[in-house]
Short mmCIF file of C-alpha atoms and ligand atoms in Angstrom, two decimals:
data_model
loop_
_atom_site.label_atom_id
_atom_site.label_comp_id
_atom_site.label_asym_id
_atom_site.label_seq_id
_atom_site.Cartn_x
_atom_site.Cartn_y
_atom_site.Cartn_z
CA UNK A 233 -35.10 9.50 16.89
CA UNK A 234 -35.30 7.50 13.61
CA UNK A 235 -35.10 9.51 10.40
CA UNK A 236 -37.56 9.14 7.51
CA UNK A 237 -36.63 6.64 4.80
CA UNK A 238 -36.09 9.28 2.09
CA UNK A 239 -33.81 11.37 4.31
CA UNK A 240 -31.75 8.30 5.14
CA UNK A 241 -31.50 7.31 1.47
CA UNK A 242 -30.38 10.82 0.50
CA UNK A 243 -27.65 10.70 3.10
CA UNK A 244 -26.54 7.27 2.03
CA UNK A 245 -26.54 8.17 -1.65
CA UNK A 246 -24.47 11.27 -1.05
CA UNK A 247 -21.93 9.27 0.94
CA UNK A 248 -21.69 6.64 -1.77
CA UNK A 249 -21.64 9.05 -4.68
CA UNK A 250 -18.67 8.60 -6.98
CA UNK A 251 -17.33 5.69 -4.96
CA UNK A 252 -16.68 2.45 -6.80
CA UNK A 253 -15.06 -0.91 -6.09
CA UNK A 254 -13.23 -1.41 -2.82
CA UNK A 255 -13.80 2.17 -1.75
CA UNK A 256 -17.58 1.78 -2.10
CA UNK A 257 -17.51 -1.54 -0.24
CA UNK A 258 -15.65 0.10 2.63
CA UNK A 259 -18.19 2.92 2.89
CA UNK A 260 -21.10 0.45 2.84
CA UNK A 261 -19.54 -1.59 5.64
CA UNK A 262 -19.19 1.62 7.63
CA UNK A 263 -22.84 2.58 6.96
CA UNK A 264 -24.03 -0.85 8.05
CA UNK A 265 -22.17 -0.39 11.31
CA UNK A 266 -23.67 3.06 11.85
CA UNK A 267 -27.30 2.10 11.23
CA UNK A 268 -28.26 0.64 14.57
CA UNK A 269 -31.97 0.01 14.12
CA UNK A 270 -32.94 -3.19 12.41
CA UNK A 271 -36.68 -2.84 11.84
CA UNK A 272 -39.06 -1.48 9.16
CA UNK A 273 -37.40 0.93 6.74
CA UNK A 274 -34.06 0.43 8.45
CA UNK A 275 -34.22 -3.26 7.76
CA UNK A 276 -35.07 -2.49 4.10
CA UNK A 277 -32.13 -0.10 3.76
CA UNK A 278 -29.75 -2.51 5.42
CA UNK A 279 -30.85 -5.36 3.17
CA UNK A 280 -30.32 -3.18 0.13
CA UNK A 281 -26.86 -2.17 1.30
CA UNK A 282 -25.97 -5.78 2.02
CA UNK A 283 -27.04 -6.83 -1.47
CA UNK A 284 -25.00 -3.98 -2.96
CA UNK A 285 -21.98 -4.99 -0.88
CA UNK A 286 -22.23 -8.63 -1.91
CA UNK A 287 -22.35 -7.65 -5.58
CA UNK A 288 -19.28 -5.43 -5.24
CA UNK A 289 -17.38 -8.12 -3.38
CA UNK A 290 -18.13 -10.64 -6.14
CA UNK A 291 -16.95 -8.21 -8.78
CA UNK A 292 -13.80 -7.25 -6.91
CA UNK A 293 -12.94 -10.89 -6.26
CA UNK A 294 -13.42 -11.87 -9.87
CA UNK A 295 -11.39 -8.85 -10.95
CA UNK A 296 -8.49 -9.95 -8.81
CA UNK A 297 -8.77 -13.53 -10.07
CA UNK A 298 -8.97 -12.46 -13.71
CA UNK A 299 -5.71 -10.51 -13.51
CA UNK A 300 -2.95 -12.55 -12.02
CA UNK A 301 -1.04 -9.83 -10.22
CA UNK A 302 -0.31 -6.31 -11.38
CA UNK A 303 2.42 -7.44 -13.73
CA UNK A 304 0.23 -8.15 -16.75
CA UNK A 305 -1.44 -4.79 -16.54
CA UNK A 306 1.77 -2.82 -16.89
CA UNK A 307 3.47 -4.71 -19.69
CA UNK A 308 0.72 -6.53 -21.52
CA UNK A 309 -2.41 -4.65 -22.45
CA UNK A 310 -5.43 -6.86 -22.33
CA UNK A 311 -8.17 -6.68 -24.94
CA UNK A 312 -11.51 -8.21 -24.11
CA UNK A 313 -13.31 -9.30 -27.26
CA UNK A 314 -17.07 -8.99 -26.97
CA UNK A 315 -19.91 -9.44 -29.40
CA UNK A 316 -23.24 -11.06 -30.02
CA UNK A 317 -23.50 -14.81 -30.48
CA UNK A 318 -21.87 -16.06 -33.68
CA UNK A 319 -20.27 -12.72 -34.42
CA UNK A 320 -16.96 -14.45 -35.08
CA UNK A 321 -15.12 -13.81 -31.81
CA UNK A 322 -13.42 -17.21 -31.63
CA UNK A 323 -12.53 -17.06 -35.31
CA UNK A 324 -10.91 -13.64 -34.89
CA UNK A 325 -8.89 -14.59 -31.81
CA UNK A 326 -7.75 -17.81 -33.49
CA UNK A 327 -6.60 -15.82 -36.51
CA UNK A 328 -4.84 -13.19 -34.43
CA UNK A 329 -3.16 -15.39 -31.86
CA UNK A 330 -2.96 -18.88 -33.32
CA UNK A 331 -5.18 -20.41 -30.65
CA UNK A 332 -7.59 -23.14 -31.55
CA UNK A 333 -10.84 -22.15 -29.87
CA UNK A 334 -13.93 -23.97 -31.00
CA UNK A 335 -15.68 -22.24 -33.90
CA UNK A 336 -19.18 -23.34 -34.79
CA UNK A 337 -22.16 -22.06 -36.72
CA UNK A 338 -24.49 -22.34 -33.73
CA UNK A 339 -24.73 -19.61 -31.06
CA UNK A 340 -23.16 -19.69 -27.56
CA UNK A 341 -20.30 -21.98 -28.53
CA UNK A 342 -17.96 -20.25 -26.13
CA UNK A 343 -19.26 -20.50 -22.56
CA UNK A 344 -16.15 -19.63 -20.54
CA UNK A 345 -13.58 -16.83 -21.01
CA UNK A 346 -10.79 -17.96 -23.36
CA UNK A 347 -7.33 -16.45 -23.38
CA UNK A 348 -4.88 -15.94 -26.25
CA UNK A 349 -1.61 -14.06 -26.61
CA UNK A 350 -0.28 -11.95 -29.46
CA UNK A 351 3.02 -10.20 -30.00
CA UNK A 352 3.02 -7.41 -32.56
CA UNK A 353 5.49 -4.59 -33.15
CA UNK A 354 7.42 -5.66 -30.02
CA UNK A 355 4.33 -5.29 -27.85
CA UNK A 356 2.65 -8.21 -26.07
CA UNK A 357 -1.12 -8.27 -26.00
CA UNK A 358 -3.54 -10.56 -24.28
CA UNK A 359 -6.88 -11.28 -25.93
CA UNK A 360 -9.83 -12.67 -24.05
CA UNK A 361 -13.03 -13.95 -25.62
CA UNK A 362 -16.05 -13.60 -23.40
CA UNK A 363 -19.24 -15.60 -23.80
CA UNK A 364 -21.67 -13.98 -26.27
CA UNK A 365 -23.56 -10.87 -25.24
CA UNK A 366 -27.35 -11.02 -25.04
CA UNK A 367 -29.84 -8.67 -23.45
CA UNK A 368 -29.33 -8.65 -19.69
CA UNK A 369 -26.46 -11.17 -19.85
CA UNK A 370 -24.53 -9.39 -17.10
CA UNK A 371 -27.44 -9.09 -14.67
CA UNK A 372 -26.69 -12.48 -13.21
CA UNK A 373 -23.15 -13.09 -14.42
CA UNK A 374 -21.11 -10.58 -12.45
CA UNK A 375 -17.82 -12.39 -12.91
CA UNK A 376 -17.90 -11.86 -16.69
CA UNK A 377 -18.87 -8.23 -16.15
CA UNK A 378 -15.90 -7.92 -13.81
CA UNK A 379 -13.56 -9.02 -16.58
CA UNK A 380 -14.93 -6.20 -18.74
CA UNK A 381 -14.53 -3.77 -15.84
CA UNK A 382 -10.93 -4.63 -15.20
CA UNK A 383 -9.70 -4.90 -18.76
CA UNK A 384 -7.54 -2.33 -20.55
CA UNK A 385 -9.40 -2.15 -23.87
CA UNK A 386 -12.42 -3.57 -25.62
CA UNK A 387 -12.60 -5.01 -29.11
CA UNK A 388 -16.25 -5.04 -30.12
CA UNK A 389 -17.13 -7.43 -32.88
CA UNK A 390 -20.29 -7.48 -34.98
CA UNK A 391 -21.77 -8.83 -38.17
CA UNK A 392 -24.81 -6.54 -38.23
CA UNK A 393 -26.07 -3.23 -36.92
CA UNK A 394 -28.23 -5.23 -34.52
CA UNK A 395 -25.11 -6.92 -33.10
CA UNK A 396 -23.44 -3.59 -32.41
CA UNK A 397 -26.52 -1.94 -30.97
CA UNK A 398 -26.98 -4.86 -28.59
CA UNK A 399 -23.42 -4.69 -27.28
CA UNK A 400 -23.38 -0.91 -27.02
CA UNK A 401 -26.64 -0.86 -25.11
CA UNK A 402 -25.54 -3.57 -22.67
CA UNK A 403 -22.35 -1.61 -21.97
CA UNK A 404 -24.37 1.53 -21.41
CA UNK A 405 -26.81 -0.26 -19.10
CA UNK A 406 -23.86 -1.34 -16.99
CA UNK A 407 -22.44 2.15 -16.87
CA UNK A 408 -19.40 1.39 -19.00
CA UNK A 409 -18.35 4.24 -21.27
CA UNK A 410 -16.13 4.03 -24.30
CA UNK A 411 -13.34 6.20 -25.61
CA UNK A 412 -11.09 6.12 -28.66
CA UNK A 413 -7.69 6.00 -26.95
CA UNK A 414 -6.16 5.01 -23.66
CA UNK A 415 -5.91 7.62 -20.90
CA UNK A 416 -2.74 9.75 -20.65
CA UNK A 417 -1.47 7.84 -17.68
CA UNK A 418 -2.14 4.38 -19.09
CA UNK A 419 -5.07 2.22 -18.21
CA UNK A 420 -6.07 3.98 -15.00
CA UNK A 421 -9.59 3.40 -13.73
CA UNK A 422 -11.96 6.27 -14.37
CA UNK A 423 -15.33 6.78 -12.72
CA UNK A 424 -17.73 5.88 -14.23
CA UNK A 425 -15.74 3.09 -15.82
CA UNK A 426 -14.38 4.31 -19.15
CA UNK A 427 -12.58 1.96 -21.51
CA UNK A 428 -10.68 2.48 -24.75
CA UNK A 429 -12.49 0.54 -27.48
CA UNK A 430 -12.76 -0.04 -31.20
CA UNK A 431 -15.24 -1.81 -33.44
CA UNK A 432 -14.48 -4.62 -35.86
CA UNK A 433 -17.18 -5.18 -38.45
CA UNK A 434 -17.90 -7.73 -41.10
CA UNK A 435 -17.30 -6.63 -44.71
CA UNK A 436 -21.01 -6.96 -45.58
CA UNK A 437 -22.07 -4.27 -43.17
CA UNK A 438 -22.99 -1.00 -44.89
CA UNK A 439 -24.15 1.33 -42.14
CA UNK A 440 -22.45 1.43 -38.78
CA UNK A 441 -23.75 3.19 -35.68
CA UNK A 442 -21.84 6.40 -35.12
CA UNK A 443 -19.91 6.04 -31.91
CA UNK A 444 -16.86 8.22 -32.47
CA UNK A 445 -14.77 5.08 -32.18
CA UNK A 446 -12.43 3.62 -34.76
CA UNK A 447 -14.04 1.04 -37.03
CA UNK A 448 -12.12 -1.65 -38.83
CA UNK A 449 -13.13 -4.34 -41.27
CA UNK A 450 -12.38 -7.89 -40.12
CA UNK A 451 -10.94 -8.67 -43.58
CA UNK A 452 -7.55 -7.31 -42.67
CA UNK A 453 -5.83 -8.75 -39.61
CA UNK A 454 -2.86 -6.45 -40.04
CA UNK A 455 -5.09 -3.36 -39.69
CA UNK A 456 -6.65 -4.78 -36.54
CA UNK A 457 -3.22 -5.38 -35.00
CA UNK A 458 -2.16 -1.84 -35.95
CA UNK A 459 -5.29 -0.49 -34.25
CA UNK A 460 -4.36 -2.39 -31.10
CA UNK A 461 -1.02 -0.60 -31.06
CA UNK A 462 -2.60 2.77 -31.89
CA UNK A 463 -5.22 2.64 -29.17
CA UNK A 464 -2.72 1.61 -26.47
CA UNK A 465 0.06 3.99 -27.63
CA UNK A 466 3.06 2.08 -26.31
CA UNK A 467 6.39 3.73 -25.62
CA UNK A 468 9.07 1.23 -26.54
CA UNK A 469 12.38 2.13 -24.98
CA UNK A 470 15.53 0.28 -26.00
CA UNK A 471 18.32 0.07 -23.47
CA UNK A 472 21.99 -0.72 -24.13
CA UNK A 473 24.00 -3.45 -22.49
CA UNK A 474 27.45 -2.86 -21.01
CA UNK A 475 29.06 -3.47 -24.44
CA UNK A 476 27.03 -0.63 -25.98
CA UNK A 477 24.90 -3.15 -27.83
CA UNK A 478 21.25 -2.20 -28.17
CA UNK A 479 18.98 -4.78 -26.54
CA UNK A 480 16.72 -6.50 -29.01
CA UNK A 481 13.59 -6.24 -26.89
CA UNK A 482 12.39 -2.89 -25.63
CA UNK A 483 11.00 -2.09 -22.24
CA UNK A 484 7.42 -1.14 -22.98
CA UNK A 485 5.53 1.58 -21.11
CA UNK A 486 2.00 2.86 -21.44
CA UNK A 487 1.99 6.46 -20.28
CA UNK A 488 2.46 9.78 -22.01
CA UNK A 489 4.89 11.60 -19.79
CA UNK A 490 7.62 9.00 -19.57
CA UNK A 491 10.98 10.06 -18.18
CA UNK A 492 14.43 8.53 -17.89
CA UNK A 493 13.58 8.06 -14.22
CA UNK A 494 10.78 5.62 -15.10
CA UNK A 495 13.26 3.49 -17.05
CA UNK A 496 15.85 3.65 -14.27
CA UNK A 497 13.23 2.57 -11.74
CA UNK A 498 12.21 -0.33 -13.95
CA UNK A 499 15.79 -1.52 -14.21
CA UNK A 500 16.24 -1.92 -10.53
CA UNK A 501 15.64 -0.90 -6.98
CA UNK A 502 18.09 1.66 -5.65
CA UNK A 503 19.25 2.65 -9.13
CA UNK A 504 17.74 6.14 -8.98
CA UNK A 505 20.13 7.06 -6.15
CA UNK A 506 23.22 6.08 -8.15
CA UNK A 507 22.07 7.42 -11.53
CA UNK A 508 24.73 9.56 -13.23
CA UNK A 509 23.43 10.49 -16.66
CA UNK A 510 21.97 9.06 -19.86
CA UNK A 511 22.77 9.22 -23.54
CA UNK A 512 19.76 9.09 -25.83
CA UNK A 513 19.53 8.13 -29.48
CA UNK A 514 16.36 9.92 -30.43
CA UNK A 515 13.72 7.69 -32.05
CA UNK A 516 16.12 4.78 -32.77
CA UNK A 517 19.74 3.69 -33.35
CA UNK A 518 20.34 6.24 -36.13
CA UNK A 519 18.74 9.12 -34.23
CA UNK A 520 20.35 12.27 -32.85
CA UNK A 521 22.59 11.70 -29.86
CA UNK A 522 21.93 13.66 -26.66
CA UNK A 523 23.24 13.57 -23.12
CA UNK A 524 20.37 14.07 -20.70
CA UNK A 525 19.37 14.02 -17.04
CA UNK A 526 16.95 11.89 -15.10
CA UNK A 527 13.86 14.00 -15.78
CA UNK A 528 14.27 14.01 -19.59
CA UNK A 529 11.05 13.04 -21.34
CA UNK A 530 11.32 10.01 -23.62
CA UNK A 531 9.52 9.19 -26.87
CA UNK A 532 8.57 5.90 -28.48
CA UNK A 533 11.58 3.99 -29.90
CA UNK A 534 14.21 6.05 -28.09
CA UNK A 535 17.44 4.23 -27.27
CA UNK A 536 18.77 4.93 -23.79
CA UNK A 537 22.27 4.32 -22.48
CA UNK A 538 22.32 4.77 -18.73
CA UNK A 539 25.36 5.35 -16.62
CA UNK A 540 25.56 4.98 -12.87
CA UNK A 541 27.96 6.05 -10.15
CA UNK A 542 30.02 3.17 -8.88
N1 LIG B 1444 -19.44 -14.45 -42.93
C1 LIG B 1444 -18.59 -14.59 -41.92
N2 LIG B 1444 -18.68 -15.68 -41.14
C2 LIG B 1444 -17.82 -15.80 -40.11
C3 LIG B 1444 -16.85 -14.81 -39.83
N3 LIG B 1444 -16.15 -15.17 -38.72
C4 LIG B 1444 -16.68 -16.35 -38.32
N4 LIG B 1444 -17.67 -16.74 -39.17
C5 LIG B 1444 -18.51 -17.95 -39.04
O1 LIG B 1444 -19.49 -17.66 -38.05
C6 LIG B 1444 -19.72 -18.79 -37.22
C7 LIG B 1444 -19.45 -18.41 -35.75
O2 LIG B 1444 -18.08 -18.12 -35.57
P1 LIG B 1444 -17.40 -18.13 -34.14
O3 LIG B 1444 -16.01 -17.65 -34.32
O4 LIG B 1444 -17.62 -19.43 -33.46
O5 LIG B 1444 -18.28 -17.00 -33.44
P2 LIG B 1444 -18.33 -16.61 -31.88
O6 LIG B 1444 -18.62 -15.17 -31.84
O7 LIG B 1444 -17.09 -17.09 -31.20
O8 LIG B 1444 -19.60 -17.43 -31.42
P3 LIG B 1444 -20.04 -17.81 -29.92
O9 LIG B 1444 -18.84 -18.28 -29.19
O10 LIG B 1444 -21.05 -18.88 -30.14
O11 LIG B 1444 -20.64 -16.57 -29.36
C8 LIG B 1444 -18.81 -19.89 -37.73
O12 LIG B 1444 -19.57 -20.69 -38.61
C9 LIG B 1444 -17.74 -19.13 -38.50
O13 LIG B 1444 -17.17 -19.92 -39.51
C10 LIG B 1444 -16.78 -13.68 -40.70
O14 LIG B 1444 -15.96 -12.78 -40.54
N5 LIG B 1444 -17.66 -13.61 -41.71
MG1 LIG B 1445 -16.84 -18.33 -29.61
#
């Protein structure tokens, strides 16, 4: 006996509630299998589910393509730079990363995502300029929206209140929420999608919409770079080589409860089993010396000397 349309939709909505990405796609495929009728309201529901599925598949595919492997995510936080046309996105990325993206005084100069890299305070960052935001820009362009979805942080650029309101409302319309810092465990995906973000404004702007987010003038590149470090809260851990020399480059982590075990794991497979103990120089080479075990919690800039059983 077929069920009424509204009853069916309630059931479907409750099964899809809270599910995003691949998980949602899986549930939709299952639903499509279960709905056996293919006429009237059933046809309508199936068509709707199929459209939904196609959209998710496009987003998931683009997500995967926009992040080459999981590697980048762990070590190199990515900032997507978004803003209205002519807000100075290319200029800012050029200044921060030394790229040479086309800057022009007409709108929609940048039509494809552009990538730049920046190293600051021993942390690598990737910056991506997306094509300018306009009302409804992501309705048809799901692959650009997917880049926003999968990024670690947003840098929102504007030259006027109108610029900021436009970007904030497009984010809201697409169910993307903003927060002032990364999550405790790094850049994990939250539902609905929640991204760490800050605003970069032009000097001439007097009143800024109150968002609870950090706001920085574009006059000072150094402050912008500092904000990138602050919002991502890296833990830079320096290891020692076998001659007790401190390695110049740290291993960088993005999670709050970081233990010696995380560092050991990073160094190599099978190392946890042969771990003996660790000596820590707290907060840097001149810090207090401590002998600790594998579950000791590390802080930013700690130096770690690991020893292993032969
Ligand atoms: N007053 C002012 N002008 C700027 C600033 N940054 C860039 N410009 C100028 O604004 C124009 C647009 O700069 P772009 O960097 O191309 O802006 P965009 O956001 O990348 O533009 P689209 O790619 O077209 O969306 C250029 O003429 C820049 O020289 C700024 O901070 N202040
Ligand atoms: Mg541009």
